[in-house]
Amino acid sequence: MKQAHTRQDVVRLELPISVGEFASKLLGWYRENKRDLPWRDDPDPYRVWVSEVMLQQTQVKTVFPYFTKFLETYPSLEALARAEENQVLSNWSGLGYYNRARNLRRAAQIVCEQHEGTFPRDYRDALQLPGIGRYTAGAILSIAYQKPLPIVDGNIQRLFTRYLKIEREPNQEVTEGLWQLLSRMVEDPAVTEDVSDFNQALMEMGALICIPRNPRCSSCPLAVSCVALKQGLQTSLPPPRRRKGIRQLHYTVAIAVRGGRYLLRKNLSRRLLAGFWEFPRVLGRPSEQSPRNFRRLHKLDLKVEQEVEIVTHQITFRRMHFHPLLVSLRGPVPKKNFTWAGLANNNYPIPSYVKKIAEILK
Ligand code: SF4
C-alpha cells in the first residue's frame, strides 16, 4: 500500500486490490449475511433518515424498538414536522443525545417548507438541514436515492485502518484521506450501480466482522488482501486513543410528591438535558446548606424529610450522581416552569435518570 501526502497534507490512501474486486467480495458477503433490519424493508428517505439519526452514537439493538415506535407515532415527515417538540423529546426519551431529536423535527419542518415535504436529492441542500453532516447526507442520499456518495463513520474508519494498515493515530489528515479514497471508490462503475448496498455493506462489516475487539477475520470477505491481517496487526490497530477523563458531578435532587404526581421543573439551560422536565436539583452533595440552595436557585422553600438511594447516570463523558431527598414544601411553588405531573405523561419529556429515581421510590 502506498501512502503519500498531497499539498493539503491529506494522506493519500490506495487499495491493495482493484475497486471492482473489493466491491465484488464485499457485496457478495453482504447479500448473504445482511441483517434483517426494519429500515431495510423500505428504503424510503424519511425512514432511512430517522434510522441514521437514531443510529448515531447508539447501537442497532437499542434503536430497534425506538425506530418502530417512532414510525408508528410519526408515520410521515409531515407528521413529524407538525408534532410538538415536547412530544418528540418524550418519544426519544431513553435514546439520549436529544439534540438529534430537536434537529430532526426542525429539519422535517424545513423540508416541508422548502422542499415540498420530500427529503432533498441534492447533496448541498441536504447539508443545509440541521443535524445533517456529510455522513448522514451521504447515507440517506446513497441508500434512498442511489447517489454515488461516500460515507465514513467510526466503524468504517476502523475497518479501513486495519485493511490498509494505517498505523498513525487517527487524525484529520487520515480521516480526510479516507473520505477521498471512498469518494473515488463510489465513482467507480463497479460501485456506482450498487452504491446503496455498497455503503450498507461497509457499515455491516464494521458492525459484524471488523468489530472493535477481536475482529472476526476468519469470516471476513476481505481477509486475503487485508494488510493488517497479513502482518498480524489486526488486534493492535487502530492505535488506542487517549481517553478523555470522565467528569464526576454530584447533584442534590428535591422530590416532592402530591397525589401521586411529582414536582417537576423545566430545564431552561441550553446544554445538558435542555428542555426536559426534571426534579428540581442543585449542584453538590446534600448538606445543611441544601434547603438554602433550593430557595436561592429555584425559589422553593422546603424541608428535607428523608435521603434516598443515590442514582448514577452517565452522559458522554459526564458521570452524574444524583442524591435524591424526599422533601415537604413549606411555601407556594413558583408558577413559571414548574408543574405537578405523573412520569408517564407524554406532554412532559422526562429524562431516564428521573424515571430511575421514581423506580426506587416505588
Ligand atoms: S481481515 Fe480482519 S482485520 Fe482485516 S478487514 Fe477483515 S476483519 Fe478486519
Coordinates of C-alpha atoms and ligand atoms in Angstrom, one line a residue:
M1 CA 0.0 0.0 0.0
K2 CA 1.2 3.4 -0.9
Q3 CA 0.7 6.4 1.4
A4 CA 1.9 9.8 0.4
H5 CA 0.9 13.4 1.3
T6 CA -0.8 15.8 -1.0
R7 CA -0.1 19.5 -0.8
Q8 CA -3.1 19.9 1.6
D9 CA -1.4 17.3 3.8
V10 CA -4.2 14.8 3.3
V11 CA -2.9 11.2 3.5
R12 CA -3.5 9.6 0.1
L13 CA -4.7 6.0 0.6
E14 CA -4.8 3.3 -2.0
L15 CA -6.5 -0.1 -2.1
P16 CA -4.2 -3.2 -2.4
I17 CA -6.7 -4.7 -5.0
S18 CA -8.9 -3.1 -7.7
V19 CA -12.1 -1.4 -6.7
G20 CA -14.0 -4.0 -8.7
E21 CA -12.5 -6.9 -6.8
F22 CA -13.1 -5.2 -3.5
A23 CA -16.7 -4.4 -4.3
S24 CA -17.5 -7.8 -5.6
K25 CA -16.1 -9.5 -2.4
L26 CA -17.9 -7.1 -0.1
L27 CA -21.2 -7.1 -2.0
G28 CA -21.2 -10.9 -2.2
W29 CA -20.7 -11.2 1.5
Y30 CA -23.4 -8.6 2.3
R31 CA -26.1 -10.2 0.2
E32 CA -25.6 -13.5 2.1
N33 CA -25.2 -12.1 5.5
K34 CA -27.0 -8.8 5.9
R35 CA -29.3 -8.4 8.9
D36 CA -33.0 -8.1 8.6
L37 CA -33.5 -4.5 9.9
P38 CA -36.8 -2.7 9.9
W39 CA -35.4 0.3 7.9
R40 CA -34.0 -2.0 5.2
D41 CA -37.5 -3.3 4.2
D42 CA -38.3 0.0 2.5
P43 CA -35.6 2.5 1.7
D44 CA -37.9 5.5 1.8
P45 CA -35.7 8.6 2.5
Y46 CA -37.7 9.5 5.7
R47 CA -37.3 6.0 7.2
V48 CA -33.6 6.0 6.3
W49 CA -33.1 9.4 7.8
V50 CA -34.8 8.5 11.1
S51 CA -32.8 5.3 11.3
E52 CA -29.5 7.1 10.5
V53 CA -30.1 9.8 13.1
M54 CA -31.1 7.2 15.8
L55 CA -28.0 5.1 15.0
Q56 CA -25.6 7.9 15.6
Q57 CA -23.9 7.1 19.0
T58 CA -26.5 4.3 19.6
Q59 CA -26.3 0.5 18.9
V60 CA -28.7 -1.2 16.5
K61 CA -30.3 -3.4 19.2
T62 CA -31.2 -0.3 21.2
V63 CA -32.6 1.6 18.2
F64 CA -34.8 -1.3 17.0
P65 CA -37.9 -0.7 19.3
Y66 CA -37.5 3.1 19.2
F67 CA -37.5 3.1 15.4
T68 CA -40.7 1.1 15.2
K69 CA -42.5 3.2 17.8
F70 CA -41.3 6.5 16.3
L71 CA -42.5 5.5 12.9
E72 CA -45.9 4.5 14.3
T73 CA -46.2 7.8 16.1
Y74 CA -44.9 9.9 13.2
P75 CA -45.5 7.8 10.1
S76 CA -44.5 10.6 7.7
L77 CA -42.2 13.5 7.5
E78 CA -45.2 15.9 7.6
A79 CA -46.5 14.2 10.8
L80 CA -43.1 14.8 12.5
A81 CA -43.0 18.4 11.3
R82 CA -46.4 19.1 12.8
A83 CA -45.5 17.4 16.2
E84 CA -44.8 19.4 19.3
E85 CA -41.2 19.4 20.4
N86 CA -42.1 18.2 23.9
Q87 CA -43.9 15.1 22.4
V88 CA -40.9 14.3 20.1
L89 CA -38.5 14.6 23.0
S90 CA -40.8 12.3 25.0
N91 CA -40.7 9.7 22.3
W92 CA -37.0 10.0 22.2
S93 CA -36.5 9.6 25.9
G94 CA -34.0 6.8 26.7
L95 CA -32.1 7.2 23.4
G96 CA -30.1 10.2 24.7
Y97 CA -28.4 12.9 22.7
Y98 CA -31.6 14.9 22.5
N99 CA -30.3 17.5 20.1
R100 CA -30.7 14.8 17.5
A101 CA -34.5 14.7 18.1
R102 CA -34.7 18.5 18.1
N103 CA -32.8 18.8 14.8
L104 CA -34.8 16.0 13.2
R105 CA -38.1 17.7 13.9
R106 CA -36.7 21.2 12.9
A107 CA -35.3 19.7 9.7
A108 CA -38.6 18.0 8.9
Q109 CA -40.3 21.4 9.1
I110 CA -37.7 22.9 6.7
V111 CA -38.1 20.0 4.3
C112 CA -41.9 20.7 4.3
E113 CA -41.4 24.5 3.9
Q114 CA -38.7 24.4 1.3
H115 CA -38.7 21.0 -0.4
E116 CA -42.4 20.2 -0.7
G117 CA -42.2 17.5 2.0
T118 CA -39.6 15.3 0.2
F119 CA -36.1 14.9 1.5
P120 CA -33.9 16.8 -0.9
R121 CA -32.0 14.8 -3.6
D122 CA -29.3 17.5 -3.8
Y123 CA -26.3 16.9 -1.5
R124 CA -25.7 20.6 -0.8
D125 CA -29.4 21.1 0.0
A126 CA -29.3 18.1 2.4
L127 CA -26.2 19.6 4.2
Q128 CA -28.1 22.8 4.9
L129 CA -30.6 20.9 7.2
P130 CA -30.0 21.0 10.9
G131 CA -28.3 17.8 12.2
I132 CA -27.2 16.6 8.8
G133 CA -23.5 16.4 8.2
R134 CA -21.7 14.7 5.3
Y135 CA -22.0 11.2 6.8
T136 CA -25.8 11.4 7.3
A137 CA -26.3 13.2 3.9
G138 CA -24.2 10.6 2.2
A139 CA -26.0 7.7 3.9
I140 CA -29.5 9.0 3.1
L141 CA -28.8 10.0 -0.5
S142 CA -26.9 6.8 -1.3
I143 CA -29.4 4.4 0.3
A144 CA -32.6 6.1 -0.6
Y145 CA -31.7 7.7 -4.0
Q146 CA -28.7 5.7 -5.1
K147 CA -26.5 8.8 -5.3
P148 CA -22.8 7.8 -5.6
L149 CA -21.7 9.5 -2.3
P150 CA -19.2 8.1 0.2
I151 CA -19.7 7.6 3.9
V152 CA -17.2 7.4 6.7
D153 CA -18.1 6.7 10.3
G154 CA -16.2 5.2 13.2
N155 CA -16.9 1.6 12.1
I156 CA -15.8 2.2 8.5
Q157 CA -12.8 4.1 9.7
R158 CA -11.8 1.1 11.9
L159 CA -12.3 -1.3 9.0
F160 CA -10.0 0.6 6.7
T161 CA -7.5 1.4 9.4
R162 CA -6.9 -2.4 9.6
Y163 CA -7.4 -3.3 6.0
L164 CA -4.9 -0.7 4.8
K165 CA -2.8 -0.9 8.0
I166 CA -2.9 2.8 8.9
E167 CA -0.6 3.0 11.9
R168 CA -0.9 6.7 12.5
E169 CA -3.1 7.9 15.4
P170 CA -6.5 8.8 13.9
N171 CA -6.4 12.4 12.9
Q172 CA -7.9 14.9 10.4
E173 CA -5.4 14.1 7.6
V174 CA -6.1 10.4 7.8
T175 CA -9.9 10.8 8.0
E176 CA -9.8 13.2 5.0
G177 CA -7.7 10.7 3.1
L178 CA -10.3 8.1 3.8
W179 CA -13.1 10.3 2.6
Q180 CA -11.1 10.9 -0.6
L181 CA -10.5 7.2 -1.1
L182 CA -14.2 6.4 -0.7
S183 CA -15.2 9.3 -3.0
R184 CA -13.0 7.7 -5.7
M185 CA -14.4 4.2 -5.0
V186 CA -18.1 5.2 -5.3
E187 CA -17.3 6.9 -8.6
D188 CA -16.1 3.6 -10.0
P189 CA -18.7 1.8 -12.1
A190 CA -18.3 -1.4 -10.0
V191 CA -19.8 0.6 -7.1
T192 CA -21.9 3.3 -8.6
E193 CA -24.7 0.9 -9.6
D194 CA -24.8 -0.7 -6.2
V195 CA -23.9 2.2 -4.0
S196 CA -26.8 1.7 -1.6
D197 CA -25.7 -1.9 -0.9
F198 CA -22.0 -1.0 -1.0
N199 CA -22.4 1.7 1.7
Q200 CA -24.6 -0.6 3.8
A201 CA -22.2 -3.4 3.4
L202 CA -19.3 -1.3 4.8
M203 CA -21.5 -0.4 7.8
E204 CA -22.4 -4.0 8.3
M205 CA -18.8 -5.2 8.0
G206 CA -17.8 -2.7 10.7
A207 CA -20.7 -3.8 12.9
L208 CA -20.4 -7.6 12.5
I209 CA -17.0 -8.6 11.3
C210 CA -14.3 -5.9 11.7
I211 CA -15.5 -5.2 15.3
P212 CA -13.6 -3.2 17.8
R213 CA -12.0 -6.0 19.8
N214 CA -11.1 -9.4 18.3
P215 CA -12.1 -8.9 14.7
R216 CA -13.7 -12.0 13.1
C217 CA -11.1 -12.3 10.3
S218 CA -11.9 -15.9 9.6
S219 CA -15.4 -14.8 8.3
C220 CA -14.1 -11.7 6.6
P221 CA -14.6 -11.5 2.8
L222 CA -11.6 -9.1 2.6
A223 CA -9.2 -11.3 4.6
V224 CA -7.0 -12.4 1.7
S225 CA -6.0 -8.8 0.9
C226 CA -6.1 -7.3 4.5
V227 CA -2.7 -5.8 5.2
A228 CA -3.1 -5.8 9.0
L229 CA -4.1 -9.5 9.0
K230 CA -1.1 -10.4 6.8
Q231 CA 1.2 -8.8 9.4
G232 CA -0.6 -10.0 12.5
L233 CA -1.6 -6.5 13.4
Q234 CA -5.4 -6.9 13.3
T235 CA -5.9 -6.6 17.0
S236 CA -3.4 -3.8 17.7
L237 CA -5.0 -1.5 15.1
P238 CA -6.4 1.1 15.3
P239 CA -3.9 2.5 17.9
P240 CA -5.7 3.3 21.1
R241 CA -6.9 6.8 21.5
R242 CA -6.0 8.8 24.6
R243 CA -9.2 8.7 26.6
K244 CA -10.9 11.8 27.8
G245 CA -11.3 11.7 31.6
I246 CA -14.8 11.1 33.0
R247 CA -16.1 14.1 34.9
Q248 CA -17.8 13.3 38.1
L249 CA -20.7 15.5 39.0
H250 CA -22.9 15.5 42.1
Y251 CA -26.4 16.9 42.3
T252 CA -28.9 17.1 45.2
V253 CA -32.4 16.5 43.9
A254 CA -35.6 17.5 45.7
I255 CA -38.5 15.2 45.3
A256 CA -41.9 16.5 46.3
V257 CA -44.9 14.2 45.8
R258 CA -48.5 15.2 45.8
G259 CA -51.4 12.9 45.0
G260 CA -49.2 10.5 43.0
R261 CA -47.7 13.4 41.0
Y262 CA -44.2 14.8 41.2
L263 CA -43.0 18.4 41.3
L264 CA -41.0 18.9 38.1
R265 CA -39.1 21.8 36.7
K266 CA -38.3 22.6 33.1
N267 CA -34.6 22.6 32.4
L268 CA -34.0 26.1 30.9
S269 CA -30.3 25.7 30.3
R270 CA -29.0 25.4 26.7
R271 CA -26.8 22.5 27.5
L272 CA -27.3 19.1 29.1
L273 CA -31.0 17.9 29.1
A274 CA -32.2 21.3 27.9
G275 CA -36.0 21.4 27.5
F276 CA -36.5 18.4 29.8
W277 CA -38.7 18.3 32.9
E278 CA -36.7 17.1 35.9
F279 CA -36.9 17.1 39.7
P280 CA -35.5 20.4 40.9
R281 CA -31.8 19.9 41.5
V282 CA -28.8 21.9 42.7
L283 CA -25.1 21.2 42.2
G284 CA -23.3 19.4 45.0
R285 CA -24.0 16.7 47.6
P286 CA -26.7 17.1 50.2
S287 CA -25.7 19.3 53.1
E288 CA -27.2 21.6 55.7
Q289 CA -27.0 24.3 53.0
S290 CA -29.2 22.4 50.6
P291 CA -32.6 24.0 51.6
R292 CA -30.9 27.4 51.3
N293 CA -29.6 26.5 47.8
F294 CA -33.0 25.4 46.6
R295 CA -34.5 28.6 47.9
R296 CA -31.9 30.7 46.2
L297 CA -31.8 28.8 42.9
H298 CA -35.5 27.7 42.5
K299 CA -37.4 29.8 45.0
L300 CA -38.6 26.7 46.7
D301 CA -39.0 26.7 50.5
L302 CA -38.6 23.0 51.5
K303 CA -37.9 20.8 54.4
V304 CA -35.8 17.6 54.0
E305 CA -37.7 14.5 55.2
Q306 CA -35.5 11.6 54.0
E307 CA -32.5 10.8 52.0
V308 CA -33.0 8.2 49.2
E309 CA -30.5 5.9 47.4
I310 CA -28.1 7.6 45.0
V311 CA -28.7 7.2 41.3
T312 CA -25.8 7.4 38.9
H313 CA -26.2 8.1 35.2
Q314 CA -23.6 8.7 32.6
I315 CA -24.0 11.0 29.6
T316 CA -21.0 11.0 27.3
F317 CA -18.0 11.9 29.5
R318 CA -20.0 13.1 32.5
R319 CA -20.9 10.7 35.3
M320 CA -23.7 12.3 37.2
H321 CA -24.5 11.2 40.8
F322 CA -28.0 12.2 41.8
H323 CA -28.6 12.4 45.6
P324 CA -32.4 12.4 46.0
L325 CA -34.1 13.9 49.0
L326 CA -37.7 13.4 49.8
V327 CA -39.0 16.9 50.8
S328 CA -42.1 18.6 52.0
L329 CA -42.9 22.1 50.7
R330 CA -43.4 24.9 53.2
G331 CA -44.5 27.6 50.8
P332 CA -46.0 28.0 47.3
V333 CA -44.4 26.7 44.2
P334 CA -43.4 29.3 41.5
K335 CA -45.9 29.3 38.7
K336 CA -43.5 29.6 35.8
N337 CA -41.6 26.5 34.6
F338 CA -42.9 24.2 37.4
T339 CA -45.6 21.6 37.2
W340 CA -47.1 18.6 39.0
A341 CA -47.1 15.6 36.8
G342 CA -47.1 11.8 36.6
L343 CA -44.0 10.4 34.9
A344 CA -46.0 8.6 32.2
N345 CA -47.3 12.0 31.0
N346 CA -46.1 12.4 27.4
N347 CA -46.6 16.2 27.4
Y348 CA -43.5 16.4 29.6
P349 CA -40.3 14.9 28.2
I350 CA -38.6 13.3 31.2
P351 CA -35.0 12.1 31.2
S352 CA -34.3 8.5 32.2
Y353 CA -32.5 9.3 35.4
V354 CA -35.7 10.8 36.8
K355 CA -37.5 7.6 35.9
K356 CA -34.7 5.6 37.6
I357 CA -35.2 7.6 40.8
A358 CA -39.0 7.2 40.7
E359 CA -38.5 3.4 40.3
I360 CA -36.5 3.4 43.6
L361 CA -39.3 5.3 45.3
K362 CA -42.0 2.8 44.4
Ligands
SF4_1 S1 -9.3 -9.4 7.8 FE1 -9.8 -9.0 9.9 S2 -8.8 -7.0 10.3 FE2 -8.8 -7.3 8.1 S3 -10.6 -6.2 7.4 FE3 -11.2 -8.3 7.8 S4 -12.0 -8.4 9.9 FE4 -10.8 -6.5 9.7

